[in-house]
Short mmCIF file of C-alpha atoms in Angstrom, two decimals:
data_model
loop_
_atom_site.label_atom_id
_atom_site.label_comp_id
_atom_site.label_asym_id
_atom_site.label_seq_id
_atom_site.Cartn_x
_atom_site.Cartn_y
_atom_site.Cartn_z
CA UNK Z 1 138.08 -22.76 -58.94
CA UNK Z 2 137.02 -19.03 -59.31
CA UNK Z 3 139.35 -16.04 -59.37
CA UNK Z 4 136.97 -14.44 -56.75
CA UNK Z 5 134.80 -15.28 -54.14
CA UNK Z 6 135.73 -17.36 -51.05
CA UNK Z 7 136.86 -20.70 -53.31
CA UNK Z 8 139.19 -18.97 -55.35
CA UNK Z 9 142.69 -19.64 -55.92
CA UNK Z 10 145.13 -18.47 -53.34
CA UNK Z 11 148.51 -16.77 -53.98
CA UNK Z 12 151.15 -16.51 -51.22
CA UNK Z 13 151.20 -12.85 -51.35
CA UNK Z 14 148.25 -12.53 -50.50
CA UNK Z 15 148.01 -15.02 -47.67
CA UNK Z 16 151.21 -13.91 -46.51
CA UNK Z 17 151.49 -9.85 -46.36
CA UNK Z 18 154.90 -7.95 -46.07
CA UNK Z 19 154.22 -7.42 -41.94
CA UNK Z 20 153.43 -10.58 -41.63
CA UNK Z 21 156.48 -11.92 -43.70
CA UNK Z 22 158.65 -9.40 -41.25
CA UNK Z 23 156.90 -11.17 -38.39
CA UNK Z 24 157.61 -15.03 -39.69
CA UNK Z 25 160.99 -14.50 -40.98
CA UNK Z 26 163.34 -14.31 -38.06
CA UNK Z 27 162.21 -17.76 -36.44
CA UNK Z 28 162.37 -19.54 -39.60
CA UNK Z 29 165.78 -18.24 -39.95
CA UNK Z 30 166.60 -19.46 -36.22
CA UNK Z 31 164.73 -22.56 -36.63
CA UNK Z 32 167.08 -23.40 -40.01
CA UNK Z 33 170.07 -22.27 -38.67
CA UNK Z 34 171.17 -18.98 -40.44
CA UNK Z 35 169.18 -18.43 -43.58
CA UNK Z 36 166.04 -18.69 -44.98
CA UNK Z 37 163.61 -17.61 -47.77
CA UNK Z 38 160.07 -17.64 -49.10
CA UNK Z 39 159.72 -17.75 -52.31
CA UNK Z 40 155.94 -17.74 -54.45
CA UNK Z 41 154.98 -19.89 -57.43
CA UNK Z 42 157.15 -18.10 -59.78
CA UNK Z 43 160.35 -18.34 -57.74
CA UNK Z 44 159.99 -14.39 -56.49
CA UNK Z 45 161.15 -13.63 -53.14
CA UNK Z 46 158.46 -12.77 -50.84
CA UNK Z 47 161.34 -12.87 -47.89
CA UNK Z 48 164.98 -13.36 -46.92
CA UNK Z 49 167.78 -13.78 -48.93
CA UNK Z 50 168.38 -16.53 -51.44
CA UNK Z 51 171.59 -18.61 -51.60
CA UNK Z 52 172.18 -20.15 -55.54
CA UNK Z 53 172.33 -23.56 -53.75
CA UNK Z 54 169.13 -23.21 -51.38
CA UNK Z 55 166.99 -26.23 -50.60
CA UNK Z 56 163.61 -25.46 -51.53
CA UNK Z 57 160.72 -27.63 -49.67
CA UNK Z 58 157.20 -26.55 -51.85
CA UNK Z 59 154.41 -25.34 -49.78
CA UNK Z 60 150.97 -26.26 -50.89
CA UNK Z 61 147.75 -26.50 -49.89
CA UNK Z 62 145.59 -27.94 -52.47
CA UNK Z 63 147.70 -29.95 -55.24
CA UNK Z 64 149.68 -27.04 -56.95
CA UNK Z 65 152.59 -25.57 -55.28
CA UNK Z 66 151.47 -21.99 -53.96
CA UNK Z 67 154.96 -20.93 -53.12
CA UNK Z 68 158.59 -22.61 -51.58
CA UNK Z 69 160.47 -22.17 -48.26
CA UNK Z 70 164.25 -22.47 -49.52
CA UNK Z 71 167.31 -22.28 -46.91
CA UNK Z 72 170.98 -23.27 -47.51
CA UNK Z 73 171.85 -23.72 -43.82
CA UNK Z 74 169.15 -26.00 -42.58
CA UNK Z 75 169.04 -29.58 -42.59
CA UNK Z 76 166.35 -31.35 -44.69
CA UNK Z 77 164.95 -32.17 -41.64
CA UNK Z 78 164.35 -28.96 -40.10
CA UNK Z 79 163.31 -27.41 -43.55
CA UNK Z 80 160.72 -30.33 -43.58
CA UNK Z 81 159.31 -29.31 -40.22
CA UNK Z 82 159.80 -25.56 -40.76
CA UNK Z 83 157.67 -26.42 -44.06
CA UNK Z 84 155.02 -27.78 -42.76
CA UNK Z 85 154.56 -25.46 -39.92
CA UNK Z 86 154.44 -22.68 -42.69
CA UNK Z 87 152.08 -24.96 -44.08
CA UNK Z 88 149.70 -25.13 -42.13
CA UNK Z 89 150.05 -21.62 -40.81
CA UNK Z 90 148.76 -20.77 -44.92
CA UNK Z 91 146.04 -22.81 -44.37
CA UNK Z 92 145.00 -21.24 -41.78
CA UNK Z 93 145.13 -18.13 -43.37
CA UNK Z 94 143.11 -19.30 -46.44
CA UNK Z 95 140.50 -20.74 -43.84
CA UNK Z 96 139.65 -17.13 -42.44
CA UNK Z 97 140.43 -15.90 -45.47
CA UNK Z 98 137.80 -17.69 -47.65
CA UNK Z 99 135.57 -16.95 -44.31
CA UNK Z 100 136.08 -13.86 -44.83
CA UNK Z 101 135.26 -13.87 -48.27
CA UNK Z 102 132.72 -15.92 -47.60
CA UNK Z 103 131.17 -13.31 -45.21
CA UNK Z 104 131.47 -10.46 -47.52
CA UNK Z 105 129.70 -12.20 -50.06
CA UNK Z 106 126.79 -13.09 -47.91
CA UNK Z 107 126.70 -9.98 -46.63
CA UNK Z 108 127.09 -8.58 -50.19
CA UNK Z 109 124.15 -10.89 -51.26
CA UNK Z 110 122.13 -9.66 -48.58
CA UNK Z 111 122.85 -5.81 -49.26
CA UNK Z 112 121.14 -6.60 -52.66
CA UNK Z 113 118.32 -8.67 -51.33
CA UNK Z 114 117.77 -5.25 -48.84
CA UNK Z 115 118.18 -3.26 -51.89
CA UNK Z 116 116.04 -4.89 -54.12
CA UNK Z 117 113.68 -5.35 -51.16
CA UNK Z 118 113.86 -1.60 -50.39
CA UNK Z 119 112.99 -1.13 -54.24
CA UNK Z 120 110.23 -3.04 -54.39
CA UNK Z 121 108.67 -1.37 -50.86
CA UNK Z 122 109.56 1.76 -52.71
CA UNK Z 123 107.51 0.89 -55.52
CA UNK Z 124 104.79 -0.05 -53.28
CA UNK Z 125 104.80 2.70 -51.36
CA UNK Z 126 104.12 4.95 -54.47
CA UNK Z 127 101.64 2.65 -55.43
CA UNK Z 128 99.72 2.98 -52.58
CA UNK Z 129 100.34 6.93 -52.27
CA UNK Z 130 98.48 6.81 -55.57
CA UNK Z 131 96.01 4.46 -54.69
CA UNK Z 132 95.38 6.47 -51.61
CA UNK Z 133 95.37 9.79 -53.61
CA UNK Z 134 92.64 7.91 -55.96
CA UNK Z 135 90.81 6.37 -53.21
CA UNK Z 136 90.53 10.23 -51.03
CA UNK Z 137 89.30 11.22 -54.22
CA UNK Z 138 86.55 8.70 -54.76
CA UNK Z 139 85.79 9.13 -51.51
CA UNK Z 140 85.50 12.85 -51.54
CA UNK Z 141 83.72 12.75 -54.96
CA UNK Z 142 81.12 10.07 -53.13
CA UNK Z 143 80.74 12.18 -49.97
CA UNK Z 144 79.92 15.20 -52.06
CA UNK Z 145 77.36 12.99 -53.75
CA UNK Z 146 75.95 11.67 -50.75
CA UNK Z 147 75.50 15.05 -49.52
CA UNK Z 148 73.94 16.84 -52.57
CA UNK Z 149 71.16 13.44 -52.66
CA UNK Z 150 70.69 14.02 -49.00
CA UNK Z 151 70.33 17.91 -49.14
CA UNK Z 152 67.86 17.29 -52.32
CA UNK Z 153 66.14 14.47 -49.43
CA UNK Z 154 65.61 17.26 -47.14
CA UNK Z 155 64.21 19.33 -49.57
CA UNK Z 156 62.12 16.64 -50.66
CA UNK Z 157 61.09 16.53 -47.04
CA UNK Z 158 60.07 20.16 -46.96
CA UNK Z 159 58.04 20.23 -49.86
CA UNK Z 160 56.22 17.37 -49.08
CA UNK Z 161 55.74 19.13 -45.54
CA UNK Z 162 55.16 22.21 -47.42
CA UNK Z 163 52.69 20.29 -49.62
CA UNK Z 164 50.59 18.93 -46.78
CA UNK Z 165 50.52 22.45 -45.74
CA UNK Z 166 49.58 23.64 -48.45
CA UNK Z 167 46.82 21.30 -48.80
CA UNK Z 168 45.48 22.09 -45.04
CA UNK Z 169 45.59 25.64 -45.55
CA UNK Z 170 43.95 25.71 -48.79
CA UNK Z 171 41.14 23.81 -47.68
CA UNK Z 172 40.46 26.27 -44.57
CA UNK Z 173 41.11 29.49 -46.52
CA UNK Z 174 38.19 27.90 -48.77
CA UNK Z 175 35.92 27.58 -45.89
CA UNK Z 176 35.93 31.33 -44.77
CA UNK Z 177 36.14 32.15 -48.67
CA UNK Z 178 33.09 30.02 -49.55
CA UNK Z 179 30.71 31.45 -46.96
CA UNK Z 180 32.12 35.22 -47.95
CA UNK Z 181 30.73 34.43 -51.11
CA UNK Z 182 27.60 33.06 -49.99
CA UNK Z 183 27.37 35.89 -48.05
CA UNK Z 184 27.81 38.59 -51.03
CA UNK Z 185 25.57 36.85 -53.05
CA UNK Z 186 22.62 37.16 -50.79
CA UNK Z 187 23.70 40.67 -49.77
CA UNK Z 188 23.61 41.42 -53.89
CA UNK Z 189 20.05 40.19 -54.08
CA UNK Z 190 19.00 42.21 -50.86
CA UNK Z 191 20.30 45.52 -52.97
CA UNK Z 192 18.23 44.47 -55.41
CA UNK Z 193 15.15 44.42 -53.20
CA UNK Z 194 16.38 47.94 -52.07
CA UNK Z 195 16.58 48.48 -56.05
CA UNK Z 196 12.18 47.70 -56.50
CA UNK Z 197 11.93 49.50 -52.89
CA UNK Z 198 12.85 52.79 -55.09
CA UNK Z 199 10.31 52.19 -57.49
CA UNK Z 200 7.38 51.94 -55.51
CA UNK Z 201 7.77 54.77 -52.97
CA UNK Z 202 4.44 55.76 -53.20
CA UNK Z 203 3.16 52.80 -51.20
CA UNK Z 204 6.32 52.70 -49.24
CA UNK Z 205 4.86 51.02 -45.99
CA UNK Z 206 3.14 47.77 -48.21
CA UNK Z 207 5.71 47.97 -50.23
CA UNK Z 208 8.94 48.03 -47.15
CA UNK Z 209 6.07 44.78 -45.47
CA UNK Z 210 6.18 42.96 -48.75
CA UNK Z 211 9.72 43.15 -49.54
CA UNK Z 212 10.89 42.07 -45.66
CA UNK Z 213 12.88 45.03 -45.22
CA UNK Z 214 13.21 44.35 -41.37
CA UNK Z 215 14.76 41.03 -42.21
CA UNK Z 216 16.60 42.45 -44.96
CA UNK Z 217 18.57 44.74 -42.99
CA UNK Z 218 18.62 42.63 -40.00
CA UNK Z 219 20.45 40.06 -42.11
CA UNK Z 220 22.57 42.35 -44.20
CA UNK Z 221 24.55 43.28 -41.32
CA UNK Z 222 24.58 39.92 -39.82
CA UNK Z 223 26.57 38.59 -43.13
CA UNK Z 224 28.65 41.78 -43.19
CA UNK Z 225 29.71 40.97 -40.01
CA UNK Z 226 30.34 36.84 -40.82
CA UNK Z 227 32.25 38.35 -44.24
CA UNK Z 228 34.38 40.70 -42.26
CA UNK Z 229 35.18 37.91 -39.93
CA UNK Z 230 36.11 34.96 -42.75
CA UNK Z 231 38.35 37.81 -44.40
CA UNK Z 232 39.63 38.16 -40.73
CA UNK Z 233 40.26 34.41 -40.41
CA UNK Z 234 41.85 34.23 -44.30
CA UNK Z 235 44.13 36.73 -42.72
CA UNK Z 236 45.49 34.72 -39.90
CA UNK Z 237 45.94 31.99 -42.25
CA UNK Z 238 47.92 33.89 -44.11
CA UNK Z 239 49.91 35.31 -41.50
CA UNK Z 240 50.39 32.08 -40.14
CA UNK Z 241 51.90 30.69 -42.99
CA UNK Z 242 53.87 34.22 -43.90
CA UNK Z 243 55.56 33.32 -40.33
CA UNK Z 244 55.68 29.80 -40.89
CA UNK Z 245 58.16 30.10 -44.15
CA UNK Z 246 59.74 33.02 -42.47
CA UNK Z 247 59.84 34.83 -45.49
CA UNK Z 248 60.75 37.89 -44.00
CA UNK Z 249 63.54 36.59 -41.45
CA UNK Z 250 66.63 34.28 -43.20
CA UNK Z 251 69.07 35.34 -40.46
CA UNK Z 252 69.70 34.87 -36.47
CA UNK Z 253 67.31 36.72 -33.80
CA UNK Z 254 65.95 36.91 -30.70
CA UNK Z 255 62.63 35.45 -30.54
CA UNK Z 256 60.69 33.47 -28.30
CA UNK Z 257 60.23 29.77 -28.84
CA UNK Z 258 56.44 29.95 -27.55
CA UNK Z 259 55.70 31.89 -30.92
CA UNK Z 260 57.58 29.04 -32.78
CA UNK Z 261 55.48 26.91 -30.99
CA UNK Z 262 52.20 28.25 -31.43
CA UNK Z 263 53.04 28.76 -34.82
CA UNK Z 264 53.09 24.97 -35.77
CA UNK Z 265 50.48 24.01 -33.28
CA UNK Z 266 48.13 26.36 -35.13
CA UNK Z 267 49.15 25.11 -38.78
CA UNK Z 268 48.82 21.33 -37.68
CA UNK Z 269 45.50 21.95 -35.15
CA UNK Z 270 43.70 23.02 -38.53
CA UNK Z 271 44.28 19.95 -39.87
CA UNK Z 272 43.48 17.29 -36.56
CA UNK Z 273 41.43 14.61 -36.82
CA UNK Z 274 37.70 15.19 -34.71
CA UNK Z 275 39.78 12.50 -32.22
CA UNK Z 276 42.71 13.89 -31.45
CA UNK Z 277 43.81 16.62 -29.76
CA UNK Z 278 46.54 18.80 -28.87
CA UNK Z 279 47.25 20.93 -25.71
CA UNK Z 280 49.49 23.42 -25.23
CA UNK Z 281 50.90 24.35 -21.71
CA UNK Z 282 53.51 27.02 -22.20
CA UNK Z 283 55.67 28.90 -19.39
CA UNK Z 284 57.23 32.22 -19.84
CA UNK Z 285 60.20 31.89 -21.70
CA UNK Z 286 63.54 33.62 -22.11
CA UNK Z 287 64.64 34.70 -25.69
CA UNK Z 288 66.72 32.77 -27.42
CA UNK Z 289 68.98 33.73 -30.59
CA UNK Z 290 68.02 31.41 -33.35
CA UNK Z 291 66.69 31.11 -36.75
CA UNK Z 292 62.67 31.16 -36.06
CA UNK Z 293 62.00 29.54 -39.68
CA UNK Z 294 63.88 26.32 -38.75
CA UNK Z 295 62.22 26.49 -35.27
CA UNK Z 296 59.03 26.38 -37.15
CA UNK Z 297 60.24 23.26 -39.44
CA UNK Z 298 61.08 21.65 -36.09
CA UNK Z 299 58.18 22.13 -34.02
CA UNK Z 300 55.98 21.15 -36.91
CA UNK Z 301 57.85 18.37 -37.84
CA UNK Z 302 57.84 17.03 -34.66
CA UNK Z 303 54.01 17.95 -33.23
CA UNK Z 304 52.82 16.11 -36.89
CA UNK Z 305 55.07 13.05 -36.06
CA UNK Z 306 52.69 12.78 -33.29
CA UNK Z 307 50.00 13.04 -34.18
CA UNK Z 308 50.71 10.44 -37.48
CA UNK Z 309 51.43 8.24 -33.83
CA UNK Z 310 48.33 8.81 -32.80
CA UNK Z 311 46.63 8.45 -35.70
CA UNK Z 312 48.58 4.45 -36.49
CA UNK Z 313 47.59 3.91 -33.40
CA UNK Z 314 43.90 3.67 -34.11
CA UNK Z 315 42.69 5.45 -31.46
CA UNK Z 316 41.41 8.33 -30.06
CA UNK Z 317 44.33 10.38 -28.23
CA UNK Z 318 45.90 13.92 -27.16
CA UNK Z 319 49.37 15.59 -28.31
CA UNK Z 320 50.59 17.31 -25.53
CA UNK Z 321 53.02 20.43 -25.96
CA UNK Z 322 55.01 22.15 -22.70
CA UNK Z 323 57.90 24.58 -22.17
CA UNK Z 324 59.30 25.75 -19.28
CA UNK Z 325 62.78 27.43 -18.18
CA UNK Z 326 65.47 26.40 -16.07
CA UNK Z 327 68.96 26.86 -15.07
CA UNK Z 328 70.27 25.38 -17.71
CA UNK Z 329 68.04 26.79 -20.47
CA UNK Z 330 64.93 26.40 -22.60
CA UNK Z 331 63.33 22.67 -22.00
CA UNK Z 332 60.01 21.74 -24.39
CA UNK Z 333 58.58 18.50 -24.43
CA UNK Z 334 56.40 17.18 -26.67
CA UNK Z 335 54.71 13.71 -25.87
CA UNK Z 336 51.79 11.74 -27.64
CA UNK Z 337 50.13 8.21 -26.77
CA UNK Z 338 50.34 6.72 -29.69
CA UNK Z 339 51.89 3.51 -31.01
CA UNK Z 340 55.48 4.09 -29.44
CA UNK Z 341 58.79 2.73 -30.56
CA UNK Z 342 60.79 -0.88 -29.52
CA UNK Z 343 64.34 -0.36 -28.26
CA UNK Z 344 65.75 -1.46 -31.35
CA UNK Z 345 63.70 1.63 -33.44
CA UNK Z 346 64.66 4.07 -30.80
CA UNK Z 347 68.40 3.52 -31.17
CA UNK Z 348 67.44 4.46 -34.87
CA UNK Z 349 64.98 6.94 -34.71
CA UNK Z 350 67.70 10.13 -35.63
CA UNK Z 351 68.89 7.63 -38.82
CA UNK Z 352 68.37 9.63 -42.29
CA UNK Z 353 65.84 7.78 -44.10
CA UNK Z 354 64.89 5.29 -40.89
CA UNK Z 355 60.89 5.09 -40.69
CA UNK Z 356 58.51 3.03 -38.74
CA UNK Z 357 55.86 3.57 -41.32
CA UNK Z 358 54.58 1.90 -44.26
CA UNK Z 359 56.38 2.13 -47.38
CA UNK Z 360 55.67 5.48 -49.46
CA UNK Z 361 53.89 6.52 -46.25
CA UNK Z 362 57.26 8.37 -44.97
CA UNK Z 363 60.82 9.25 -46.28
CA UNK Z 364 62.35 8.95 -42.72
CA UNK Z 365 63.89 12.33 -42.62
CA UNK Z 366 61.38 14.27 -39.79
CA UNK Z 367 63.47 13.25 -36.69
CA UNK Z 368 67.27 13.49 -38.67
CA UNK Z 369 66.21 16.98 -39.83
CA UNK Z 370 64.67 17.81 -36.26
CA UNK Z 371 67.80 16.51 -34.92
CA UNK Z 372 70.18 18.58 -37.23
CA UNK Z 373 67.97 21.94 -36.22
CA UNK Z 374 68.40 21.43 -32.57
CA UNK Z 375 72.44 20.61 -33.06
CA UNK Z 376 72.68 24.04 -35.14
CA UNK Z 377 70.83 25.84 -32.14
CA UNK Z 378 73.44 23.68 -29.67
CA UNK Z 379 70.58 22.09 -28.17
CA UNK Z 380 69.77 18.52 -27.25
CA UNK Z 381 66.78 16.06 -28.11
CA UNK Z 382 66.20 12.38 -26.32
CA UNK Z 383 63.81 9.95 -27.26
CA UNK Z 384 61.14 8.06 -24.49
CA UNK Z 385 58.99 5.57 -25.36
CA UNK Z 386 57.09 2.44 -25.26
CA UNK Z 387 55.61 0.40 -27.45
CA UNK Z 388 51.75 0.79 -27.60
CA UNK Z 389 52.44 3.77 -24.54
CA UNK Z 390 53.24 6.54 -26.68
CA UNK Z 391 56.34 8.64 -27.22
CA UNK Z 392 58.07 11.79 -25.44
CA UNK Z 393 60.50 14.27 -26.72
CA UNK Z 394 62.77 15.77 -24.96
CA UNK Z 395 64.49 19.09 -26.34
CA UNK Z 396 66.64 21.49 -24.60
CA UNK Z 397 68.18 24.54 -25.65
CA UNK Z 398 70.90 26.93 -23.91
CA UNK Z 399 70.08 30.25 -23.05
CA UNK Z 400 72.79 33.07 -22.88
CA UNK Z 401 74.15 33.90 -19.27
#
């Protein structure tokens, strides 16, 4: 057996401690008569008072002797009984006492289990405090990603809107540009008839009937007047677009959103097919604080979506554009009867990079960046359509009290 733990070796003293010796020895002395003492292993007195001729009955548990019970006035018999009365009081002391130890250990054991348990959830839990750090970190360094490639898509979606712009507007500034100089080319050769006219003064009248200087001046002012006008025209255009980009306004103001409007109708009317076409019915507006060059994105964005409608549709049609006022604000609706939209493409129309066009035919960003404009305004836009019915958007923006 062990020294420790709960199947060690017992010694009397410590089954047997002084109270409880102080408790025990008076009725072992009455029960042997007079006198009586416990002794341990070694022959110490625990208890009582040894006579040199004592009777000694040993009191043991297992096979050794763990101590004696030694009286000089009681019969064998009573020491005998007295003996094994202490006897098995001991053992029932080294019963709860190895339960105790018993006890202790387990609990002991399970103090270390918690411990080593705790140490390990410890160890975790900084693991995972720096897998969490790492993994905010990734995902920060991936939103930031995402967001610069989706910023460079929306840029990518304004210069290709820009482009096709561009493309419209260059081709009607070189309409009023190419009869200008059409126009100052035949005016250069009438001065030269006005040139020979000089020469031959002296026969002025054959001379003013052989040159046509009736028609000549007739006509001269009839292309001064068709230049003037082109240059008028290149003008608008130019204005037009000088608004469009909004050049000259990159912060808030009031403005009204029938300009806006206008604006984009004008840009994207230029550019209509001889099939479709677009009507505007606008109603006197309050002014709203905004930023007029993203209204101008949005409008455009959303008046060339459909027509594109129209235009997949295969068939002739008519973009229709209104605005009107209410209590609650500015509404504008813009509807089309083009192809239209299933369900399923409606619930995704507002999804970055979402299309219901042929591949390389659109990026998918017109309604996500429309949808972004009219949530920076605090507005609202809602979707209605049907397939092969057409589509209607519905925008609304609050107006100050």
């Amino acid at each position: 057996m062990s020294d420790t733990g709960f199947d060690r070796e017992w010694r009397l003293a410590e089954l047997l401690d002084p109270a409880q010796l102080e408790r025990l020895g008076p009725p072992l002395r009455q029960l042997l008569g007079g006198d009586a003492a416990i002794l341990d292993a070694d022959g110490h007195t625990l208890w009582g008072l040894l006579a040199g001729d004592a009777r000694r009955q040993a009191l043991i548990l297992e096979l050794e002797p763990l101590g004696y019970l030694a009286s000089n006035s009681g019969s064998e018999p009573a020491l005998a009984a007295a003996t094994r009365l202490l006897t098995q009081l001991l053992r029932s002391q080294a019963r709860f006492r190895m339960a105790s130890s018993l006890h202790l250990e387990a609990v002991a054991e399970d103090f270390e289990t918690l411990k080593r348990e705790h140490a390990r959830l410890v160890e975790s839990e900084n693991r995972y405090k720096k897998l969490a750090g790492e993994l905010e970190s990734r995902v920060q360094a991936q939103v930031a990603q995402l967001e610069e490639r989706q910023q460079m898509l929306y840029q990518a979606e304004k210069l290709a809107s820009v482009g096709q712009l561009a493309a419209g507007m260059a081709h009607e500034i070189n309409n009023p540009l190419g009869f200008a100089r059409s126009n100052l080319s035949t005016f250069g050769a009438y001065l030269q008839k006005l040139a020979t006219l000089k020469t031959r003064l002296a026969d002025a009248p054959a001379a003013w009937h052989e040159l046509d200087m009736d028609f000549v001046l007739e006509d001269g002012l009839d292309l001064l007047g068709e230049t003037a006008v082109g240059l008028e025209r290149i003008a608008r255009i130019v204005a037009d677009l000088k608004s469009f980009s909004n050049v000259d306004r990159a912060t808030e103001e009031l403005a009204d959103l029938n300009d806006s409007i206008r604006q984009a109708a004008g840009i994207v009317e230029r550019q209509l097919p001889p099939d479709i076409s677009l009507h505007l019915e606008l109603g006197e507006l309050p002014r709203l604080v905004c930023l007029p060059g993203h209204l101008n994105q949005l409008f455009h964005n959303l008046i060339r979506n459909a027509v594109q409608a129209i235009q997949d549709a295969g068939r002739p049609g008519v973009v229709r554009v209104t605005s009107q006022a209410g209590p609650e604000g500015i509404s504008v609706r813009i509807a089309d009867d083009g192809v239209g939209m299933t369900p399923e493409q409606r619930e995704r129309a507002f999804e970055p990079f979402f299309t219901t066009r042929p591949v390389g035919k659109g990026a998918g960003l017109g309604l996500s960046t429309a949808r972004n404009i009219v949530l920076a305004h605090s507005g609202r836009i809602a979707i209605d359509s049907e397939p092969g019915r057409g589509t209607t958007l519905n925008l609304s923006f609050p107006t100050a009290p």
